[in-house]
PDB file of C-alpha atoms and ligand atoms in Angstrom:
ATOM      1  CA  MET M   1     127.645 186.670 133.525  1.00 67.00           C
ATOM      2  CA  MET M   2     124.010 186.097 134.425  1.00 80.00           C
ATOM      3  CA  ARG M   3     122.111 189.369 134.179  1.00 93.00           C
ATOM      4  CA  ILE M   4     118.756 190.204 135.673  1.00 98.00           C
ATOM      5  CA  ASP M   5     116.508 193.241 135.309  1.00 98.00           C
ATOM      6  CA  LEU M   6     113.963 194.102 137.969  1.00 98.00           C
ATOM      7  CA  HIS M   7     112.269 197.156 136.416  1.00 98.00           C
ATOM      8  CA  THR M   8     110.633 197.084 132.958  1.00 98.00           C
ATOM      9  CA  HIS M   9     107.479 198.354 131.255  1.00 98.00           C
ATOM     10  CA  THR M  10     105.224 197.004 128.502  1.00 97.00           C
ATOM     11  CA  THR M  11     102.296 198.275 126.441  1.00 96.00           C
ATOM     12  CA  ALA M  12     100.136 197.527 129.509  1.00 96.00           C
ATOM     13  CA  SER M  13     101.389 200.952 130.689  1.00 95.00           C
ATOM     14  CA  ASP M  14     103.715 203.337 128.883  1.00 93.00           C
ATOM     15  CA  GLY M  15     106.255 200.933 127.378  1.00 94.00           C
ATOM     16  CA  SER M  16     106.338 200.440 123.610  1.00 93.00           C
ATOM     17  CA  LEU M  17     106.843 196.640 123.496  1.00 96.00           C
ATOM     18  CA  SER M  18     104.127 194.067 124.104  1.00 97.00           C
ATOM     19  CA  PRO M  19     104.757 191.659 127.012  1.00 98.00           C
ATOM     20  CA  GLU M  20     105.935 188.986 124.537  1.00 98.00           C
ATOM     21  CA  GLU M  21     108.244 191.415 122.729  1.00 98.00           C
ATOM     22  CA  LEU M  22     109.706 192.591 126.049  1.00 98.00           C
ATOM     23  CA  VAL M  23     110.502 189.018 127.127  1.00 98.00           C
ATOM     24  CA  ARG M  24     112.140 188.248 123.761  1.00 98.00           C
ATOM     25  CA  HIS M  25     114.160 191.475 123.946  1.00 98.00           C
ATOM     26  CA  ALA M  26     115.305 190.575 127.476  1.00 98.00           C
ATOM     27  CA  LYS M  27     116.281 187.085 126.325  1.00 98.00           C
ATOM     28  CA  GLN M  28     118.380 188.579 123.516  1.00 97.00           C
ATOM     29  CA  GLN M  29     120.032 190.803 126.084  1.00 97.00           C
ATOM     30  CA  GLY M  30     121.054 187.754 128.131  1.00 96.00           C
ATOM     31  CA  VAL M  31     118.622 188.468 130.956  1.00 98.00           C
ATOM     32  CA  SER M  32     117.822 185.330 132.971  1.00 97.00           C
ATOM     33  CA  ALA M  33     115.239 186.840 135.348  1.00 98.00           C
ATOM     34  CA  LEU M  34     112.975 189.737 134.485  1.00 98.00           C
ATOM     35  CA  ALA M  35     110.518 191.654 136.649  1.00 98.00           C
ATOM     36  CA  VAL M  36     107.658 193.193 134.679  1.00 98.00           C
ATOM     37  CA  THR M  37     106.633 196.343 136.564  1.00 98.00           C
ATOM     38  CA  ASP M  38     104.010 198.351 134.717  1.00 97.00           C
ATOM     39  CA  HIS M  39     102.670 201.589 136.208  1.00 96.00           C
ATOM     40  CA  ASP M  40      99.572 200.818 138.281  1.00 96.00           C
ATOM     41  CA  SER M  41      98.784 197.793 136.092  1.00 96.00           C
ATOM     42  CA  VAL M  42      99.215 194.016 136.140  1.00 98.00           C
ATOM     43  CA  ALA M  43      97.599 193.540 132.721  1.00 97.00           C
ATOM     44  CA  GLY M  44     100.832 192.377 131.052  1.00 98.00           C
ATOM     45  CA  LEU M  45     101.861 189.770 133.608  1.00 98.00           C
ATOM     46  CA  THR M  46     100.081 186.654 132.331  1.00 98.00           C
ATOM     47  CA  ARG M  47     101.301 187.116 128.771  1.00 98.00           C
ATOM     48  CA  ALA M  48     104.844 187.857 129.997  1.00 98.00           C
ATOM     49  CA  ALA M  49     104.811 184.699 132.137  1.00 98.00           C
ATOM     50  CA  THR M  50     103.668 182.543 129.217  1.00 98.00           C
ATOM     51  CA  GLU M  51     106.363 183.937 126.924  1.00 98.00           C
ATOM     52  CA  GLY M  52     108.901 183.611 129.760  1.00 98.00           C
ATOM     53  CA  GLU M  53     108.231 179.885 129.945  1.00 98.00           C
ATOM     54  CA  ARG M  54     108.630 179.586 126.205  1.00 98.00           C
ATOM     55  CA  GLN M  55     111.916 181.517 126.207  1.00 98.00           C
ATOM     56  CA  GLY M  56     113.367 180.168 129.451  1.00 98.00           C
ATOM     57  CA  VAL M  57     113.343 183.574 131.146  1.00 98.00           C
ATOM     58  CA  GLU M  58     112.103 183.709 134.741  1.00 98.00           C
ATOM     59  CA  ILE M  59     109.330 186.302 135.040  1.00 98.00           C
ATOM     60  CA  ILE M  60     108.848 187.976 138.413  1.00 98.00           C
ATOM     61  CA  PRO M  61     105.338 189.426 138.707  1.00 98.00           C
ATOM     62  CA  GLY M  62     105.645 193.088 139.640  1.00 98.00           C
ATOM     63  CA  ILE M  63     104.074 196.518 139.595  1.00 98.00           C
ATOM     64  CA  GLU M  64     105.217 200.152 139.983  1.00 98.00           C
ATOM     65  CA  ILE M  65     102.898 202.311 142.070  1.00 98.00           C
ATOM     66  CA  SER M  66     103.164 206.121 142.116  1.00 97.00           C
ATOM     67  CA  CYS M  67     102.671 207.833 145.462  1.00 97.00           C
ATOM     68  CA  LEU M  68     103.125 211.259 146.992  1.00 96.00           C
ATOM     69  CA  TYR M  69     105.808 211.838 149.632  1.00 97.00           C
ATOM     70  CA  GLY M  70     105.273 215.383 150.876  1.00 93.00           C
ATOM     71  CA  LYS M  71     104.974 217.241 147.602  1.00 90.00           C
ATOM     72  CA  VAL M  72     107.153 214.919 145.537  1.00 93.00           C
ATOM     73  CA  GLU M  73     106.021 211.938 143.480  1.00 94.00           C
ATOM     74  CA  LEU M  74     107.934 208.767 144.344  1.00 97.00           C
ATOM     75  CA  HIS M  75     107.496 205.303 142.847  1.00 98.00           C
ATOM     76  CA  VAL M  76     107.372 202.033 144.746  1.00 98.00           C
ATOM     77  CA  LEU M  77     108.078 198.739 142.997  1.00 98.00           C
ATOM     78  CA  GLY M  78     106.346 195.595 144.229  1.00 98.00           C
ATOM     79  CA  TYR M  79     107.893 192.162 143.538  1.00 98.00           C
ATOM     80  CA  PHE M  80     106.424 188.663 143.674  1.00 98.00           C
ATOM     81  CA  ILE M  81     102.961 190.147 144.022  1.00 98.00           C
ATOM     82  CA  ASN M  82      99.763 188.133 143.768  1.00 98.00           C
ATOM     83  CA  ALA M  83      98.165 189.966 140.854  1.00 98.00           C
ATOM     84  CA  GLN M  84      94.821 188.255 141.445  1.00 97.00           C
ATOM     85  CA  ASP M  85      94.430 189.562 144.987  1.00 98.00           C
ATOM     86  CA  PRO M  86      91.002 191.223 145.342  1.00 98.00           C
ATOM     87  CA  ARG M  87      92.486 194.121 147.314  1.00 98.00           C
ATOM     88  CA  LEU M  88      94.682 194.964 144.338  1.00 98.00           C
ATOM     89  CA  GLN M  89      91.822 194.478 141.899  1.00 97.00           C
ATOM     90  CA  ALA M  90      89.720 196.863 144.004  1.00 98.00           C
ATOM     91  CA  THR M  91      92.412 199.540 144.147  1.00 98.00           C
ATOM     92  CA  LEU M  92      93.783 199.671 140.590  1.00 97.00           C
ATOM     93  CA  PRO M  93      90.582 201.193 139.143  1.00 96.00           C
ATOM     94  CA  LYS M  94      91.005 204.117 141.558  1.00 96.00           C
ATOM     95  CA  TYR M  95      94.518 204.787 140.272  1.00 95.00           C
ATOM     96  CA  LEU M  96      93.235 204.526 136.726  1.00 93.00           C
ATOM     97  CA  ALA M  97      90.447 207.005 137.497  1.00 95.00           C
ATOM     98  CA  SER M  98      92.943 209.537 138.823  1.00 95.00           C
ATOM     99  CA  ARG M  99      94.892 209.283 135.540  1.00 94.00           C
ATOM    100  CA  ASN M 100      91.746 209.451 133.436  1.00 93.00           C
ATOM    101  CA  ASN M 101      90.735 212.558 135.306  1.00 96.00           C
ATOM    102  CA  ARG M 102      94.122 214.229 134.772  1.00 97.00           C
ATOM    103  CA  ASN M 103      95.012 213.286 131.186  1.00 96.00           C
ATOM    104  CA  PRO M 104      92.268 215.239 129.349  1.00 97.00           C
ATOM    105  CA  ARG M 105      93.215 218.296 131.421  1.00 98.00           C
ATOM    106  CA  ILE M 106      96.814 217.987 130.210  1.00 98.00           C
ATOM    107  CA  VAL M 107      95.567 217.832 126.623  1.00 98.00           C
ATOM    108  CA  LYS M 108      93.341 220.889 127.226  1.00 98.00           C
ATOM    109  CA  ARG M 109      96.378 222.858 128.462  1.00 98.00           C
ATOM    110  CA  LEU M 110      98.409 221.730 125.450  1.00 98.00           C
ATOM    111  CA  ARG M 111      95.658 222.946 123.134  1.00 98.00           C
ATOM    112  CA  GLU M 112      95.673 226.301 124.936  1.00 98.00           C
ATOM    113  CA  LEU M 113      99.434 226.381 124.347  1.00 98.00           C
ATOM    114  CA  GLY M 114      98.861 225.964 120.617  1.00 97.00           C
ATOM    115  CA  CYS M 115      99.358 222.210 120.114  1.00 98.00           C
ATOM    116  CA  ASP M 116      96.642 220.807 117.912  1.00 97.00           C
ATOM    117  CA  LEU M 117      95.947 217.394 119.479  1.00 97.00           C
ATOM    118  CA  THR M 118      92.870 215.799 121.009  1.00 97.00           C
ATOM    119  CA  TYR M 119      92.388 213.315 123.794  1.00 96.00           C
ATOM    120  CA  GLU M 120      91.066 210.927 121.157  1.00 96.00           C
ATOM    121  CA  ASP M 121      94.501 211.113 119.459  1.00 96.00           C
ATOM    122  CA  VAL M 122      96.149 210.122 122.745  1.00 96.00           C
ATOM    123  CA  MET M 123      93.732 207.264 123.420  1.00 95.00           C
ATOM    124  CA  ALA M 124      94.079 205.972 119.877  1.00 95.00           C
ATOM    125  CA  PHE M 125      97.850 205.973 120.286  1.00 94.00           C
ATOM    126  CA  ALA M 126      97.801 204.318 123.741  1.00 92.00           C
ATOM    127  CA  GLY M 127      95.309 201.597 122.781  1.00 91.00           C
ATOM    128  CA  PRO M 128      94.293 199.473 125.776  1.00 87.00           C
ATOM    129  CA  ALA M 129      97.239 200.685 127.890  1.00 89.00           C
ATOM    130  CA  THR M 130      97.120 202.699 131.114  1.00 86.00           C
ATOM    131  CA  VAL M 131      97.575 206.166 129.616  1.00 90.00           C
ATOM    132  CA  GLY M 132     100.607 208.029 130.894  1.00 91.00           C
ATOM    133  CA  ARG M 133     102.375 211.248 130.048  1.00 95.00           C
ATOM    134  CA  PRO M 134     104.823 209.350 127.779  1.00 94.00           C
ATOM    135  CA  HIS M 135     101.882 208.570 125.456  1.00 94.00           C
ATOM    136  CA  ILE M 136     101.014 212.268 125.278  1.00 97.00           C
ATOM    137  CA  ALA M 137     104.706 212.993 124.636  1.00 96.00           C
ATOM    138  CA  GLN M 138     104.735 210.506 121.741  1.00 95.00           C
ATOM    139  CA  VAL M 139     101.674 212.132 120.160  1.00 97.00           C
ATOM    140  CA  LEU M 140     103.353 215.557 120.417  1.00 98.00           C
ATOM    141  CA  LEU M 141     106.419 214.020 118.760  1.00 97.00           C
ATOM    142  CA  ARG M 142     104.420 212.429 115.937  1.00 96.00           C
ATOM    143  CA  LYS M 143     102.610 215.697 115.278  1.00 98.00           C
ATOM    144  CA  GLY M 144     105.923 217.517 115.045  1.00 98.00           C
ATOM    145  CA  TYR M 145     105.515 219.804 118.076  1.00 98.00           C
ATOM    146  CA  VAL M 146     108.704 218.448 119.668  1.00 98.00           C
ATOM    147  CA  ARG M 147     111.763 216.588 118.391  1.00 96.00           C
ATOM    148  CA  SER M 148     111.973 214.063 121.228  1.00 94.00           C
ATOM    149  CA  VAL M 149     110.063 212.645 124.184  1.00 93.00           C
ATOM    150  CA  ALA M 150     112.584 214.376 126.452  1.00 93.00           C
ATOM    151  CA  GLU M 151     111.764 217.736 124.833  1.00 96.00           C
ATOM    152  CA  ALA M 152     108.033 217.083 125.321  1.00 97.00           C
ATOM    153  CA  PHE M 153     108.637 216.625 129.044  1.00 96.00           C
ATOM    154  CA  ASP M 154     110.984 219.606 129.344  1.00 97.00           C
ATOM    155  CA  ARG M 155     108.779 222.018 127.437  1.00 98.00           C
ATOM    156  CA  TYR M 156     105.321 220.830 128.458  1.00 98.00           C
ATOM    157  CA  LEU M 157     104.786 217.794 130.656  1.00 97.00           C
ATOM    158  CA  ALA M 158     107.294 217.694 133.521  1.00 94.00           C
ATOM    159  CA  GLU M 159     106.467 219.016 136.976  1.00 90.00           C
ATOM    160  CA  GLY M 160     106.830 222.803 136.765  1.00 91.00           C
ATOM    161  CA  SER M 161     106.209 222.893 132.990  1.00 97.00           C
ATOM    162  CA  PRO M 162     103.140 224.683 131.564  1.00 98.00           C
ATOM    163  CA  ALA M 163     100.985 221.640 130.755  1.00 98.00           C
ATOM    164  CA  TYR M 164     101.747 219.792 133.993  1.00 97.00           C
ATOM    165  CA  VAL M 165      98.646 218.733 135.902  1.00 96.00           C
ATOM    166  CA  PRO M 166      99.014 216.823 139.188  1.00 93.00           C
ATOM    167  CA  ARG M 167      96.834 213.827 139.952  1.00 94.00           C
ATOM    168  CA  ALA M 168      95.486 212.320 143.153  1.00 94.00           C
ATOM    169  CA  LEU M 169      98.045 209.840 144.478  1.00 97.00           C
ATOM    170  CA  PRO M 170      98.152 207.413 147.398  1.00 98.00           C
ATOM    171  CA  THR M 171     100.477 208.055 150.329  1.00 98.00           C
ATOM    172  CA  PRO M 172     103.681 205.993 150.574  1.00 98.00           C
ATOM    173  CA  ALA M 173     102.106 204.069 153.468  1.00 98.00           C
ATOM    174  CA  GLU M 174      99.117 203.169 151.292  1.00 98.00           C
ATOM    175  CA  ALA M 175     101.227 202.113 148.291  1.00 98.00           C
ATOM    176  CA  ILE M 176     103.698 200.116 150.395  1.00 98.00           C
ATOM    177  CA  GLY M 177     100.889 198.649 152.518  1.00 98.00           C
ATOM    178  CA  LEU M 178      99.002 197.453 149.442  1.00 98.00           C
ATOM    179  CA  ILE M 179     102.098 195.733 148.029  1.00 98.00           C
ATOM    180  CA  LYS M 180     102.647 193.923 151.330  1.00 98.00           C
ATOM    181  CA  GLN M 181      98.992 192.929 151.572  1.00 97.00           C
ATOM    182  CA  ILE M 182      99.229 191.210 148.202  1.00 97.00           C
ATOM    183  CA  GLY M 183     102.317 189.266 149.244  1.00 97.00           C
ATOM    184  CA  GLY M 184     104.843 191.523 147.530  1.00 97.00           C
ATOM    185  CA  VAL M 185     108.215 192.988 148.456  1.00 98.00           C
ATOM    186  CA  PRO M 186     108.060 196.823 148.310  1.00 98.00           C
ATOM    187  CA  VAL M 187     111.176 198.597 146.996  1.00 98.00           C
ATOM    188  CA  LEU M 188     111.849 202.312 146.457  1.00 98.00           C
ATOM    189  CA  ALA M 189     112.253 202.839 142.689  1.00 98.00           C
ATOM    190  CA  HIS M 190     114.944 205.155 141.233  1.00 98.00           C
ATOM    191  CA  PRO M 191     115.925 206.674 144.603  1.00 98.00           C
ATOM    192  CA  VAL M 192     117.503 209.603 142.729  1.00 97.00           C
ATOM    193  CA  TYR M 193     113.932 211.035 142.509  1.00 95.00           C
ATOM    194  CA  THR M 194     114.196 211.815 146.224  1.00 97.00           C
ATOM    195  CA  SER M 195     116.826 214.457 145.466  1.00 95.00           C
ATOM    196  CA  ARG M 196     113.935 216.878 144.867  1.00 92.00           C
ATOM    197  CA  LEU M 197     113.126 216.623 148.570  1.00 95.00           C
ATOM    198  CA  LYS M 198     115.069 218.691 151.100  1.00 94.00           C
ATOM    199  CA  GLU M 199     115.057 215.839 153.611  1.00 96.00           C
ATOM    200  CA  PRO M 200     118.228 213.713 153.818  1.00 97.00           C
ATOM    201  CA  PHE M 201     117.950 210.377 151.989  1.00 98.00           C
ATOM    202  CA  GLU M 202     118.683 208.458 155.198  1.00 98.00           C
ATOM    203  CA  GLN M 203     115.676 210.042 156.878  1.00 98.00           C
ATOM    204  CA  ILE M 204     113.362 209.378 153.912  1.00 98.00           C
ATOM    205  CA  CYS M 205     114.386 205.708 153.944  1.00 98.00           C
ATOM    206  CA  ALA M 206     113.838 205.416 157.677  1.00 98.00           C
ATOM    207  CA  THR M 207     110.354 206.910 157.304  1.00 98.00           C
ATOM    208  CA  LEU M 208     109.517 204.557 154.433  1.00 98.00           C
ATOM    209  CA  LYS M 209     110.951 201.554 156.278  1.00 98.00           C
ATOM    210  CA  ASN M 210     108.671 202.376 159.188  1.00 98.00           C
ATOM    211  CA  VAL M 211     105.670 201.858 156.905  1.00 98.00           C
ATOM    212  CA  GLY M 212     107.049 198.623 155.451  1.00 98.00           C
ATOM    213  CA  LEU M 213     109.639 199.409 152.762  1.00 98.00           C
ATOM    214  CA  MET M 214     111.996 196.439 152.252  1.00 98.00           C
ATOM    215  CA  GLY M 215     114.478 197.557 149.615  1.00 98.00           C
ATOM    216  CA  ILE M 216     116.095 200.294 147.540  1.00 98.00           C
ATOM    217  CA  GLU M 217     116.701 200.219 143.783  1.00 98.00           C
ATOM    218  CA  ALA M 218     120.301 201.370 144.241  1.00 98.00           C
ATOM    219  CA  ILE M 219     121.325 200.136 140.783  1.00 98.00           C
ATOM    220  CA  TYR M 220     119.471 202.138 138.115  1.00 98.00           C
ATOM    221  CA  SER M 221     120.117 203.238 134.532  1.00 98.00           C
ATOM    222  CA  SER M 222     120.595 206.933 135.258  1.00 96.00           C
ATOM    223  CA  HIS M 223     122.488 206.644 138.562  1.00 97.00           C
ATOM    224  CA  THR M 224     126.124 207.680 138.702  1.00 96.00           C
ATOM    225  CA  GLN M 225     128.583 205.330 140.439  1.00 96.00           C
ATOM    226  CA  GLN M 226     128.648 207.766 143.351  1.00 97.00           C
ATOM    227  CA  GLN M 227     124.868 207.686 143.700  1.00 98.00           C
ATOM    228  CA  THR M 228     124.802 203.887 143.489  1.00 98.00           C
ATOM    229  CA  ASP M 229     127.470 203.633 146.204  1.00 98.00           C
ATOM    230  CA  HIS M 230     125.584 206.059 148.426  1.00 98.00           C
ATOM    231  CA  TYR M 231     122.243 204.227 148.067  1.00 98.00           C
ATOM    232  CA  ARG M 232     123.980 200.883 148.650  1.00 98.00           C
ATOM    233  CA  ARG M 233     125.561 202.193 151.839  1.00 98.00           C
ATOM    234  CA  VAL M 234     122.234 203.491 153.176  1.00 98.00           C
ATOM    235  CA  ALA M 235     120.566 200.180 152.301  1.00 98.00           C
ATOM    236  CA  ARG M 236     123.246 198.297 154.232  1.00 98.00           C
ATOM    237  CA  GLU M 237     122.985 200.620 157.241  1.00 98.00           C
ATOM    238  CA  GLN M 238     119.195 200.346 157.370  1.00 98.00           C
ATOM    239  CA  GLU M 239     119.052 196.635 156.561  1.00 98.00           C
ATOM    240  CA  LEU M 240     117.158 197.158 153.330  1.00 98.00           C
ATOM    241  CA  LEU M 241     117.618 194.981 150.238  1.00 98.00           C
ATOM    242  CA  VAL M 242     119.544 196.328 147.260  1.00 98.00           C
ATOM    243  CA  THR M 243     117.843 195.819 143.908  1.00 98.00           C
ATOM    244  CA  GLY M 244     118.478 197.011 140.377  1.00 98.00           C
ATOM    245  CA  GLY M 245     116.574 197.757 137.204  1.00 98.00           C
ATOM    246  CA  SER M 246     116.881 199.489 133.853  1.00 98.00           C
ATOM    247  CA  ASP M 247     113.363 201.042 133.708  1.00 98.00           C
ATOM    248  CA  PHE M 248     113.184 199.816 130.120  1.00 98.00           C
ATOM    249  CA  HIS M 249     110.283 201.442 128.199  1.00 96.00           C
ATOM    250  CA  GLY M 250     111.290 200.780 124.570  1.00 95.00           C
ATOM    251  CA  ASP M 251     110.767 203.845 122.337  1.00 88.00           C
ATOM    252  CA  SER M 252     109.291 205.879 125.190  1.00 83.00           C
ATOM    253  CA  LYS M 253     112.796 206.031 126.710  1.00 87.00           C
ATOM    254  CA  PRO M 254     115.148 205.545 123.794  1.00 84.00           C
ATOM    255  CA  ASN M 255     118.681 204.252 124.404  1.00 92.00           C
ATOM    256  CA  ILE M 256     117.790 202.156 127.468  1.00 97.00           C
ATOM    257  CA  LEU M 257     118.023 198.397 126.915  1.00 98.00           C
ATOM    258  CA  ALA M 258     116.779 195.695 129.272  1.00 98.00           C
ATOM    259  CA  GLY M 259     119.584 194.306 131.430  1.00 97.00           C
ATOM    260  CA  THR M 260     122.204 196.861 130.394  1.00 97.00           C
ATOM    261  CA  GLY M 261     120.441 200.240 130.648  1.00 98.00           C
ATOM    262  CA  TYR M 262     122.465 202.868 128.800  1.00 97.00           C
ATOM    263  CA  GLY M 263     125.148 200.217 128.207  1.00 96.00           C
ATOM    264  CA  ASN M 264     127.074 199.623 131.399  1.00 93.00           C
ATOM    265  CA  LEU M 265     124.383 198.738 133.912  1.00 97.00           C
ATOM    266  CA  VAL M 266     125.232 195.569 135.854  1.00 95.00           C
ATOM    267  CA  ILE M 267     122.551 193.958 138.007  1.00 97.00           C
ATOM    268  CA  PRO M 268     123.998 190.809 139.582  1.00 95.00           C
ATOM    269  CA  ALA M 269     121.653 187.817 139.655  1.00 95.00           C
ATOM    270  CA  ASP M 270     122.498 187.099 143.302  1.00 95.00           C
ATOM    271  CA  LEU M 271     120.509 190.193 144.393  1.00 96.00           C
ATOM    272  CA  LEU M 272     117.397 188.085 143.882  1.00 96.00           C
ATOM    273  CA  GLU M 273     118.196 185.459 146.510  1.00 95.00           C
ATOM    274  CA  PRO M 274     117.641 187.603 149.625  1.00 95.00           C
ATOM    275  CA  MET M 275     114.364 188.786 148.106  1.00 96.00           C
ATOM    276  CA  ARG M 276     113.209 185.238 147.477  1.00 95.00           C
ATOM    277  CA  ALA M 277     114.081 184.403 151.095  1.00 92.00           C
ATOM    278  CA  LEU M 278     111.807 187.231 152.275  1.00 89.00           C
ATOM    279  CA  VAL M 279     108.934 186.054 150.077  1.00 87.00           C
ATOM    280  CA  SER M 280     109.083 182.447 151.189  1.00 72.00           C
ATOM    281  CA  SER M 281     109.514 183.266 154.900  1.00 65.00           C
TER     282      SER M 281
HETATM  283  P1  AMP A 301     102.591 209.495 134.478  1.00 94.53           P
HETATM  284  O1  AMP A 301     102.684 208.190 135.206  1.00 94.53           O
HETATM  285  O2  AMP A 301     101.547 209.545 133.439  1.00 94.53           O
HETATM  286  O3  AMP A 301     102.564 210.678 135.403  1.00 94.53           O
HETATM  287  O4  AMP A 301     103.959 209.600 133.654  1.00 94.53           O
HETATM  288  C1  AMP A 301     105.150 209.451 134.363  1.00 94.53           C
HETATM  289  C2  AMP A 301     106.127 208.655 133.540  1.00 94.53           C
HETATM  290  O5  AMP A 301     106.655 209.500 132.539  1.00 94.53           O
HETATM  291  C3  AMP A 301     107.348 208.223 134.339  1.00 94.53           C
HETATM  292  O6  AMP A 301     107.159 207.010 134.973  1.00 94.53           O
HETATM  293  C4  AMP A 301     108.400 208.087 133.264  1.00 94.53           C
HETATM  294  O7  AMP A 301     108.268 206.845 132.606  1.00 94.53           O
HETATM  295  C5  AMP A 301     108.017 209.169 132.285  1.00 94.53           C
HETATM  296  N1  AMP A 301     108.801 210.395 132.471  1.00 94.53           N
HETATM  297  C6  AMP A 301     108.766 211.265 133.511  1.00 94.53           C
HETATM  298  N2  AMP A 301     109.610 212.300 133.299  1.00 94.53           N
HETATM  299  C7  AMP A 301     110.184 212.076 132.090  1.00 94.53           C
HETATM  300  C8  AMP A 301     111.144 212.785 131.279  1.00 94.53           C
HETATM  301  N3  AMP A 301     111.673 213.946 131.712  1.00 94.53           N
HETATM  302  N4  AMP A 301     111.501 212.251 130.105  1.00 94.53           N
HETATM  303  C9  AMP A 301     110.954 211.088 129.670  1.00 94.53           C
HETATM  304  N5  AMP A 301     110.055 210.374 130.374  1.00 94.53           N
HETATM  305  C10 AMP A 301     109.668 210.849 131.562  1.00 94.53           C
HETATM  306 ZN1   ZN A 302     106.861 204.728 132.717  1.00 94.53          ZN
HETATM  307 FE1   FE A 303     109.186 205.170 137.881  1.00 94.53          FE
HETATM  308 FE1   FE A 304     109.370 202.633 135.716  1.00 94.53          FE
END
């Protein structure tokens, strides 16, 4: 069967594979079309596209933008974006600044909690990437303060944990609006994140659709069959596209592979056709 994967990360954000390595991994996994969706960054797209041509894997230019819905952080994926659009180029530095403002404060808290690491350690580890909490988690792991990335989040970095520091985020309308302005199709990533909101999922989707949302990532590595069915039903009822992705990050999220997630993820290639129709119309 032809597999696709519409949600993956590279070293341009908090993934552990370079764009070329990601494309080769996807090819090995039998993925015929791959969306590269780094957090608040399009820096990996050109290299992924070049390697995609070499490997015969279609690369869909994408991005994943974090935003704040009420008090909860949600992520919006953008597909078939024009990465060169000046409005995007003007906005990404603002997102980067909000991370760069937050990350040293996380490290300061960690030091207060007894972890001997510096922001220089984190930057050296992340290299040219957009620094995210997974990089900080990896440094904690390498220094022996935790045994896994998951433990780093549970003990220190997750919302509600002692080293958690929020950052300034756009509203959903701003994130979705930007994706549409740059020719992209905005899709709600990992809808299971909305379970932290009290509002019913149907109502959240209606609100997001009102500001331009076009799809829901109903098929996702960590969704149960029941969750997938529920999100699919809401998508059908509200005339939103269904999409699917693994959220592959390499070592930053061990055990998830492109195309197959934890092993039994199935993202049918025909989900792409309705999206293409929207882009070309
Ligand atoms: P940031 O964008 O720097 O706030 O980091 C958020 C990213 O950290 C998410 O997009 C996930 O990739 C990752 N993440 C969040 N929670 C966890 C967790 N509990 N375990 C592992 N990775 C996580
Ligand atoms: Zn990530
Ligand atoms: Fe995400
Ligand atoms: Fe992601």
